[in-house]
Amino acid sequence: MKPRELKKGIYCVGAIDWDRRLFDSLIPLPDGTSYNSYVIQGSEKTALIDSVDPPMAHVLLDNLTGLGVDNIDYAIAHHAEQDHSGSIPRVLEKYPEAKVVCTPKCKDMLIDLLLIPEDRFITVADKETISLGDKTLEFVHTPWVHWPETMVTYLREDKILFSCDFFGSHLATTDMYVSDEGQVYEAAKRYYSEIMMPFRTTIQKDLEKVQSYDIDIIAPSHGPMYDKPEFIMNAYHSWLFDEPKNIVVLPYISMHGSTGRMVEYLVSSLAEKGITVKQFDLTVTDIGKLAMALVDAATIVIGVPTVHAGPHPVVAYAAILANALRPNLKYASIIGSYGWGGKTVEQLAAMIPNLKVEILDPVICKGYPREADFKALDNLAAAIAEKHKENNYT
Ligand code: FEO
């Protein structure tokens, strides 16, 4: 994509990655992504905001050449992760006068990750400013969106917030601004659930901090920009602050149909009691959809068969992932079937210490479920319904 003017003297110079389907060798990208980078040309100085993932460095460098940018004074690094910082060494090579501007913590990380020489850095404190002449950059420290070193930049005269991962979405699109709010809401929620949710108590403060600025445009480093910032600000507020909803998330595996029959029965029983259930067969599910469902759910029930005396490894993977994402769940339980014995419940429960949940009685049956097992599943559904009602989860 060639450079595009965002406002007078401000250009989008990043890259669209239409075909990428996995991030961090973990996160599915059903809609590709983009690495947004911006050039700000002031009356005296020029700044580059973030760079691009290294395999697409040529797009950024060609765009800078195409725009006739013959000098960069400041390469702003909001975040040390390589999808934004990875091409900075190429930028520093092309522009030997450029200094990397970042938080002190980001400087240490960039030295470790990219081996950038120490004398190429300027570190900035929270709320510190740099003047480009007729444009002023204010740096706002916003830890944990997405790593501990992250910051955002507010361009005062144009009221633009350059937010890097904060408010971003993995979405490849030619639209400069959000055109389909439903599509972007889903992509941004997916993104929030995968990388922001574990740090939500800190990010609550970050959100309140940036909401105190008068913002016309949010320009993230993934996905389209927001010319109606309240759309994404309101969405983040809801994801960060709302109470859980009357939802059960039910990831499961079934090998020979026994656990599958229990899942089917429990889902029906929960639905009868007015509870929304989101069921995920882990052999085929998109892990991002599971992560998204965890943003709002009050309860997780894990459906697991026993394999070699322990939980099925695919379920163990999902449990470890849910534990890492630290969703705002309040209740958990485990259902499943075994052949002759094992420690499935104990081992699985030990994999989710970060989930500050009350454990409701598991339902584990030997072989195919019988009448007593269905009764136990009804009791579990009733217990969940009671808990949700007590807390007014709607
Ligand atoms: Fe888009 Fe945390 O990097």
Short mmCIF file of C-alpha atoms and ligand atoms in Angstrom, two decimals:
data_model
loop_
_atom_site.label_atom_id
_atom_site.label_comp_id
_atom_site.label_asym_id
_atom_site.label_seq_id
_atom_site.Cartn_x
_atom_site.Cartn_y
_atom_site.Cartn_z
CA MET A 1 0.00 0.00 0.00
CA LYS A 2 1.40 3.40 -1.00
CA PRO A 3 1.57 6.24 1.58
CA ARG A 4 -1.76 7.87 2.34
CA GLU A 5 -2.30 11.29 3.87
CA LEU A 6 -4.09 11.22 7.19
CA LYS A 7 -3.89 14.97 7.78
CA LYS A 8 -1.62 17.68 6.44
CA GLY A 9 1.95 16.48 7.04
CA ILE A 10 0.84 13.15 8.55
CA TYR A 11 1.00 9.97 6.46
CA CYS A 12 0.22 6.28 6.87
CA VAL A 13 3.31 4.40 5.71
CA GLY A 14 2.79 0.92 7.15
CA ALA A 15 2.07 -2.47 5.60
CA ILE A 16 -0.99 -4.68 5.21
CA ASP A 17 -0.39 -8.40 5.77
CA TRP A 18 -3.39 -9.97 4.02
CA ASP A 19 -2.25 -13.57 4.22
CA ARG A 20 -0.84 -13.94 7.70
CA ARG A 21 -2.83 -16.55 9.59
CA LEU A 22 -0.93 -16.95 12.87
CA PHE A 23 0.62 -14.49 15.29
CA ASP A 24 3.21 -15.35 17.96
CA SER A 25 2.95 -18.89 16.53
CA LEU A 26 -0.23 -19.09 18.63
CA ILE A 27 -2.97 -16.60 17.80
CA PRO A 28 -5.21 -17.27 14.76
CA LEU A 29 -5.58 -14.33 12.37
CA PRO A 30 -8.68 -15.16 10.29
CA ASP A 31 -8.66 -11.71 8.69
CA GLY A 32 -4.91 -11.07 8.36
CA THR A 33 -3.49 -7.97 10.01
CA SER A 34 -1.65 -4.72 9.39
CA TYR A 35 1.42 -3.06 10.88
CA ASN A 36 0.57 0.61 10.87
CA SER A 37 3.35 3.15 10.85
CA TYR A 38 2.96 6.91 10.54
CA VAL A 39 5.18 9.79 9.50
CA ILE A 40 4.63 13.20 11.08
CA GLN A 41 6.37 16.09 9.36
CA GLY A 42 6.53 19.17 11.57
CA SER A 43 7.84 22.57 10.54
CA GLU A 44 11.25 21.70 12.04
CA LYS A 45 11.50 17.99 12.73
CA THR A 46 10.15 14.70 11.41
CA ALA A 47 9.00 11.71 13.46
CA LEU A 48 8.20 8.14 12.52
CA ILE A 49 5.60 6.42 14.70
CA ASP A 50 6.37 2.70 15.07
CA SER A 51 7.73 0.52 12.25
CA VAL A 52 6.52 -2.77 10.73
CA ASP A 53 7.14 -6.48 11.09
CA PRO A 54 10.62 -7.22 9.67
CA PRO A 55 9.46 -9.31 6.64
CA MET A 56 7.59 -6.19 5.44
CA ALA A 57 10.35 -3.66 6.14
CA HIS A 58 10.70 -3.01 2.40
CA VAL A 59 7.13 -1.62 2.29
CA LEU A 60 7.91 0.94 4.99
CA LEU A 61 11.27 1.91 3.52
CA ASP A 62 9.84 2.24 0.00
CA ASN A 63 7.02 4.39 1.36
CA LEU A 64 9.47 6.70 3.11
CA THR A 65 11.48 6.99 -0.09
CA GLY A 66 8.32 7.52 -2.14
CA LEU A 67 7.25 10.36 0.14
CA GLY A 68 10.65 11.99 -0.21
CA VAL A 69 11.43 11.69 3.49
CA ASP A 70 15.15 12.44 3.52
CA ASN A 71 15.51 12.86 7.25
CA ILE A 72 13.93 11.31 10.32
CA ASP A 73 14.75 12.91 13.67
CA TYR A 74 12.73 10.65 15.92
CA ALA A 75 11.71 7.02 15.54
CA ILE A 76 9.02 6.63 18.17
CA ALA A 77 8.91 3.08 19.57
CA HIS A 78 5.70 2.62 21.54
CA HIS A 79 6.32 -1.05 22.17
CA ALA A 80 9.27 -3.42 21.87
CA GLU A 81 7.39 -6.31 20.25
CA GLN A 82 8.93 -6.96 16.88
CA ASP A 83 5.78 -6.46 14.79
CA HIS A 84 6.23 -2.74 15.58
CA SER A 85 9.88 -2.39 16.51
CA GLY A 86 11.44 -5.02 14.27
CA SER A 87 12.21 -2.74 11.33
CA ILE A 88 13.64 0.09 13.45
CA PRO A 89 17.23 -1.13 12.85
CA ARG A 90 16.60 -0.76 9.08
CA VAL A 91 15.21 2.73 9.67
CA LEU A 92 18.27 3.68 11.74
CA GLU A 93 20.53 2.42 8.96
CA LYS A 94 18.67 4.49 6.36
CA TYR A 95 18.47 7.57 8.59
CA PRO A 96 21.72 7.75 10.61
CA GLU A 97 20.62 10.91 12.44
CA ALA A 98 17.45 9.31 13.83
CA LYS A 99 17.06 8.68 17.55
CA VAL A 100 14.75 6.04 18.99
CA VAL A 101 12.27 7.62 21.42
CA CYS A 102 10.75 5.26 23.99
CA THR A 103 10.16 4.56 27.67
CA PRO A 104 13.22 3.59 29.76
CA LYS A 105 11.93 0.03 30.02
CA CYS A 106 11.42 -0.16 26.27
CA LYS A 107 14.99 0.98 25.70
CA ASP A 108 16.31 -1.96 27.74
CA MET A 109 14.07 -4.36 25.84
CA LEU A 110 15.05 -2.99 22.41
CA ILE A 111 18.73 -3.33 23.31
CA ASP A 112 18.08 -6.96 24.28
CA LEU A 113 15.75 -7.86 21.40
CA LEU A 114 17.20 -5.88 18.49
CA LEU A 115 20.74 -5.08 19.67
CA ILE A 116 20.22 -1.36 18.99
CA PRO A 117 23.25 0.63 20.28
CA GLU A 118 22.60 2.52 23.50
CA ASP A 119 23.61 5.90 22.02
CA ARG A 120 20.70 5.79 19.56
CA PHE A 121 18.06 6.26 22.28
CA ILE A 122 16.19 9.13 23.89
CA THR A 123 14.00 7.97 26.77
CA VAL A 124 10.90 9.89 27.75
CA ALA A 125 9.04 10.17 31.04
CA ASP A 126 5.27 9.95 31.34
CA LYS A 127 3.63 13.08 29.85
CA GLU A 128 6.97 14.36 28.48
CA THR A 129 6.76 16.23 25.18
CA ILE A 130 8.89 16.66 22.08
CA SER A 131 8.32 19.51 19.67
CA LEU A 132 8.47 19.03 15.90
CA GLY A 133 8.07 22.80 15.43
CA ASP A 134 4.40 23.35 14.76
CA LYS A 135 3.43 19.92 16.15
CA THR A 136 3.85 18.61 19.70
CA LEU A 137 4.13 14.97 20.64
CA GLU A 138 3.09 14.05 24.19
CA PHE A 139 4.12 10.60 25.37
CA VAL A 140 1.76 8.87 27.74
CA HIS A 141 2.98 5.79 29.56
CA THR A 142 0.39 3.02 29.36
CA PRO A 143 1.97 -0.12 30.83
CA TRP A 144 0.69 -3.54 29.76
CA VAL A 145 -0.94 -2.59 26.48
CA HIS A 146 0.55 -5.03 25.68
CA TRP A 147 3.91 -5.42 27.48
CA PRO A 148 5.14 -3.56 30.59
CA GLU A 149 7.11 -1.00 28.55
CA THR A 150 4.30 0.33 26.36
CA MET A 151 3.34 3.97 25.81
CA VAL A 152 1.10 5.91 23.42
CA THR A 153 1.57 9.31 21.75
CA TYR A 154 -0.87 12.20 21.69
CA LEU A 155 -0.38 14.70 18.89
CA ARG A 156 -1.76 17.81 20.52
CA GLU A 157 -2.42 20.13 17.58
CA ASP A 158 -4.24 17.47 15.54
CA LYS A 159 -5.86 15.66 18.50
CA ILE A 160 -4.66 12.27 17.28
CA LEU A 161 -3.85 9.44 19.68
CA PHE A 162 -1.31 7.00 18.25
CA SER A 163 -2.09 3.98 20.38
CA CYS A 164 -0.01 1.05 19.03
CA ASP A 165 -1.59 -2.24 20.25
CA PHE A 166 -4.11 -0.39 22.46
CA PHE A 167 -7.48 -0.32 20.58
CA GLY A 168 -5.93 -2.33 17.73
CA SER A 169 -7.49 -5.10 15.69
CA HIS A 170 -5.96 -7.81 13.54
CA LEU A 171 -7.74 -6.84 10.37
CA ALA A 172 -6.33 -6.45 6.87
CA THR A 173 -8.35 -3.78 5.09
CA THR A 174 -7.86 -1.00 2.58
CA ASP A 175 -10.17 1.22 4.65
CA MET A 176 -8.21 3.90 6.49
CA TYR A 177 -11.04 4.33 9.00
CA VAL A 178 -13.56 1.91 10.47
CA SER A 179 -16.33 1.40 7.93
CA ASP A 180 -18.03 -1.71 9.34
CA GLU A 181 -18.33 -1.29 13.11
CA GLY A 182 -19.64 -4.84 13.63
CA GLN A 183 -16.63 -6.37 11.92
CA VAL A 184 -14.14 -4.16 13.75
CA TYR A 185 -15.88 -4.72 17.10
CA GLU A 186 -15.39 -8.46 16.71
CA ALA A 187 -11.76 -8.14 15.57
CA ALA A 188 -10.93 -5.66 18.34
CA LYS A 189 -12.61 -7.84 20.97
CA ARG A 190 -10.68 -10.86 19.73
CA TYR A 191 -7.49 -8.80 20.00
CA TYR A 192 -8.38 -7.53 23.49
CA SER A 193 -9.15 -11.05 24.72
CA GLU A 194 -5.90 -12.51 23.42
CA ILE A 195 -3.42 -9.93 24.63
CA MET A 196 -5.04 -7.32 26.90
CA MET A 197 -7.41 -9.33 29.11
CA PRO A 198 -4.65 -10.75 31.36
CA PHE A 199 -3.69 -7.20 32.40
CA ARG A 200 -7.13 -5.65 32.64
CA THR A 201 -6.79 -4.09 36.09
CA THR A 202 -3.79 -2.06 34.91
CA ILE A 203 -5.42 -1.32 31.57
CA GLN A 204 -8.49 0.08 33.36
CA LYS A 205 -6.19 2.85 34.59
CA ASP A 206 -4.64 3.27 31.12
CA LEU A 207 -8.09 3.69 29.61
CA GLU A 208 -9.08 6.32 32.15
CA LYS A 209 -5.79 8.10 31.50
CA VAL A 210 -6.22 8.36 27.73
CA GLN A 211 -9.92 9.23 28.08
CA SER A 212 -8.85 12.49 29.75
CA TYR A 213 -7.45 13.69 26.39
CA ASP A 214 -9.48 15.47 23.72
CA ILE A 215 -9.19 12.93 20.89
CA ASP A 216 -10.54 13.29 17.33
CA ILE A 217 -8.80 10.23 15.85
CA ILE A 218 -7.30 7.07 17.31
CA ALA A 219 -4.58 5.69 15.07
CA PRO A 220 -3.60 2.19 16.29
CA SER A 221 -0.75 0.11 14.90
CA HIS A 222 -3.04 -2.75 13.82
CA GLY A 223 -6.30 -2.41 11.87
CA PRO A 224 -8.22 0.65 10.73
CA MET A 225 -8.19 4.04 12.48
CA TYR A 226 -11.14 5.35 14.48
CA ASP A 227 -12.59 8.72 13.49
CA LYS A 228 -15.29 8.12 16.11
CA PRO A 229 -13.09 7.25 19.10
CA GLU A 230 -16.04 6.78 21.45
CA PHE A 231 -16.94 3.57 19.57
CA ILE A 232 -13.79 1.73 20.64
CA MET A 233 -13.44 3.57 23.96
CA ASN A 234 -16.95 2.44 24.96
CA ALA A 235 -16.22 -1.11 23.84
CA TYR A 236 -13.02 -1.21 25.92
CA HIS A 237 -14.85 0.27 28.88
CA SER A 238 -17.41 -2.51 28.71
CA TRP A 239 -14.79 -5.29 28.35
CA LEU A 240 -12.68 -3.89 31.18
CA PHE A 241 -15.28 -2.83 33.72
CA ASP A 242 -18.55 -4.73 33.18
CA GLU A 243 -19.66 -7.53 35.50
CA PRO A 244 -19.65 -11.00 33.91
CA LYS A 245 -22.79 -12.01 32.05
CA ASN A 246 -25.19 -14.93 32.40
CA ILE A 247 -22.98 -17.05 30.15
CA VAL A 248 -21.30 -20.45 30.49
CA VAL A 249 -18.33 -21.24 28.26
CA LEU A 250 -17.96 -24.96 27.64
CA PRO A 251 -14.77 -26.11 25.88
CA TYR A 252 -14.60 -29.88 25.53
CA ILE A 253 -13.21 -32.93 23.81
CA SER A 254 -14.97 -36.26 23.36
CA MET A 255 -13.13 -39.35 22.15
CA HIS A 256 -15.89 -42.00 21.98
CA GLY A 257 -19.04 -39.99 22.67
CA SER A 258 -19.40 -40.30 26.47
CA THR A 259 -18.14 -36.81 27.38
CA GLY A 260 -19.93 -35.52 24.26
CA ARG A 261 -23.26 -36.90 25.56
CA MET A 262 -22.66 -35.23 28.93
CA VAL A 263 -21.91 -31.92 27.22
CA GLU A 264 -25.05 -32.17 25.11
CA TYR A 265 -27.17 -32.90 28.19
CA LEU A 266 -25.67 -30.14 30.32
CA VAL A 267 -25.98 -27.54 27.56
CA SER A 268 -29.66 -28.36 27.20
CA SER A 269 -30.21 -28.23 30.96
CA LEU A 270 -28.44 -24.86 31.25
CA ALA A 271 -30.38 -23.44 28.30
CA GLU A 272 -33.67 -24.55 29.93
CA LYS A 273 -32.68 -22.45 32.93
CA GLY A 274 -32.18 -19.36 30.78
CA ILE A 275 -28.38 -19.46 30.63
CA THR A 276 -26.50 -18.72 27.41
CA VAL A 277 -23.97 -21.44 26.65
CA LYS A 278 -21.02 -21.14 24.26
CA GLN A 279 -19.85 -24.65 23.39
CA PHE A 280 -16.45 -25.27 21.75
CA ASP A 281 -15.29 -28.62 20.39
CA LEU A 282 -11.56 -28.14 20.89
CA THR A 283 -10.64 -30.40 17.97
CA VAL A 284 -11.96 -27.81 15.52
CA THR A 285 -12.45 -24.57 17.41
CA ASP A 286 -10.71 -21.30 16.66
CA ILE A 287 -8.91 -20.53 19.93
CA GLY A 288 -9.55 -16.81 19.34
CA LYS A 289 -13.32 -17.42 19.49
CA LEU A 290 -12.88 -19.25 22.78
CA ALA A 291 -10.80 -16.33 24.12
CA MET A 292 -13.50 -13.86 23.04
CA ALA A 293 -16.22 -15.87 24.77
CA LEU A 294 -14.21 -15.75 28.00
CA VAL A 295 -14.37 -11.92 28.08
CA ASP A 296 -18.03 -11.93 29.17
CA ALA A 297 -18.68 -15.34 30.73
CA ALA A 298 -19.35 -15.87 34.44
CA THR A 299 -18.68 -19.62 34.39
CA ILE A 300 -16.49 -22.14 32.61
CA VAL A 301 -17.31 -25.84 32.50
CA ILE A 302 -14.56 -27.97 30.99
CA GLY A 303 -15.56 -31.23 29.31
CA VAL A 304 -12.69 -33.70 29.46
CA PRO A 305 -12.13 -37.40 28.87
CA THR A 306 -9.35 -39.17 30.74
CA VAL A 307 -6.32 -40.26 28.70
CA HIS A 308 -3.57 -42.29 30.38
CA ALA A 309 -4.85 -41.37 33.85
CA GLY A 310 -4.93 -37.60 33.17
CA PRO A 311 -6.81 -34.96 31.16
CA HIS A 312 -6.88 -35.20 27.38
CA PRO A 313 -3.84 -33.13 26.26
CA VAL A 314 -5.92 -30.88 23.98
CA VAL A 315 -8.11 -29.94 26.94
CA ALA A 316 -4.99 -29.38 29.04
CA TYR A 317 -3.79 -26.92 26.37
CA ALA A 318 -7.09 -25.00 26.50
CA ALA A 319 -6.98 -24.93 30.31
CA ILE A 320 -3.44 -23.55 30.30
CA LEU A 321 -4.49 -20.94 27.73
CA ALA A 322 -7.55 -19.88 29.76
CA ASN A 323 -5.36 -19.68 32.85
CA ALA A 324 -2.90 -17.41 31.02
CA LEU A 325 -5.68 -15.13 29.73
CA ARG A 326 -7.02 -14.58 33.29
CA PRO A 327 -10.64 -13.88 32.31
CA ASN A 328 -13.07 -12.43 34.82
CA LEU A 329 -14.71 -15.82 35.46
CA LYS A 330 -16.36 -16.44 38.83
CA TYR A 331 -17.24 -20.15 38.73
CA ALA A 332 -15.77 -23.30 37.19
CA SER A 333 -16.54 -26.97 36.98
CA ILE A 334 -15.36 -30.07 35.17
CA ILE A 335 -17.38 -32.84 33.55
CA GLY A 336 -16.21 -35.93 31.71
CA SER A 337 -15.80 -39.63 31.45
CA TYR A 338 -13.05 -42.12 32.28
CA GLY A 339 -12.49 -45.81 31.55
CA TRP A 340 -10.82 -47.23 34.64
CA GLY A 341 -9.39 -44.46 36.82
CA GLY A 342 -7.05 -41.50 36.97
CA LYS A 343 -6.53 -38.04 38.43
CA THR A 344 -8.09 -35.95 35.68
CA VAL A 345 -9.98 -33.50 37.89
CA GLU A 346 -7.07 -32.88 40.25
CA GLN A 347 -4.59 -32.41 37.42
CA LEU A 348 -6.87 -30.10 35.42
CA ALA A 349 -7.81 -28.02 38.48
CA ALA A 350 -4.10 -27.53 39.18
CA MET A 351 -3.67 -26.01 35.70
CA ILE A 352 -5.95 -23.02 36.38
CA PRO A 353 -4.57 -21.31 39.52
CA ASN A 354 -4.94 -17.82 37.99
CA LEU A 355 -8.70 -18.21 37.66
CA LYS A 356 -10.09 -16.82 40.88
CA VAL A 357 -13.15 -19.03 40.69
CA GLU A 358 -15.35 -21.01 43.02
CA ILE A 359 -15.25 -24.63 41.92
CA LEU A 360 -18.70 -26.19 41.60
CA ASP A 361 -18.97 -29.97 42.10
CA PRO A 362 -17.48 -31.79 39.07
CA VAL A 363 -19.44 -34.56 37.38
CA ILE A 364 -17.18 -37.42 36.34
CA CYS A 365 -18.63 -40.74 35.20
CA LYS A 366 -17.23 -44.17 34.45
CA GLY A 367 -17.90 -45.08 30.84
CA TYR A 368 -21.12 -43.87 29.22
CA PRO A 369 -23.34 -41.58 31.39
CA ARG A 370 -26.29 -43.17 33.19
CA GLU A 371 -29.35 -41.82 34.99
CA ALA A 372 -27.40 -40.81 38.13
CA ASP A 373 -24.91 -38.90 35.98
CA PHE A 374 -27.66 -36.98 34.19
CA LYS A 375 -29.15 -36.13 37.58
CA ALA A 376 -25.74 -34.83 38.70
CA LEU A 377 -25.54 -32.71 35.53
CA ASP A 378 -28.98 -31.27 36.27
CA ASN A 379 -27.77 -30.43 39.77
CA LEU A 380 -24.69 -28.71 38.33
CA ALA A 381 -26.87 -26.68 35.94
CA ALA A 382 -29.13 -25.70 38.86
CA ALA A 383 -26.13 -24.67 40.96
CA ILE A 384 -24.79 -22.49 38.13
CA ALA A 385 -28.19 -20.89 37.58
CA GLU A 386 -28.48 -20.16 41.30
CA LYS A 387 -25.03 -18.57 41.45
CA HIS A 388 -25.70 -16.40 38.39
CA LYS A 389 -29.04 -15.32 39.85
CA GLU A 390 -27.53 -14.47 43.25
CA ASN A 391 -25.07 -12.16 41.51
CA ASN A 392 -27.64 -10.64 39.13
CA TYR A 393 -25.63 -11.72 36.07
CA THR A 394 -27.83 -10.97 33.09
FE1 FEO B 1 1.28 -5.64 17.95
FE2 FEO B 1 2.24 -6.50 21.11
O1 FEO B 1 2.47 -6.15 19.30
#
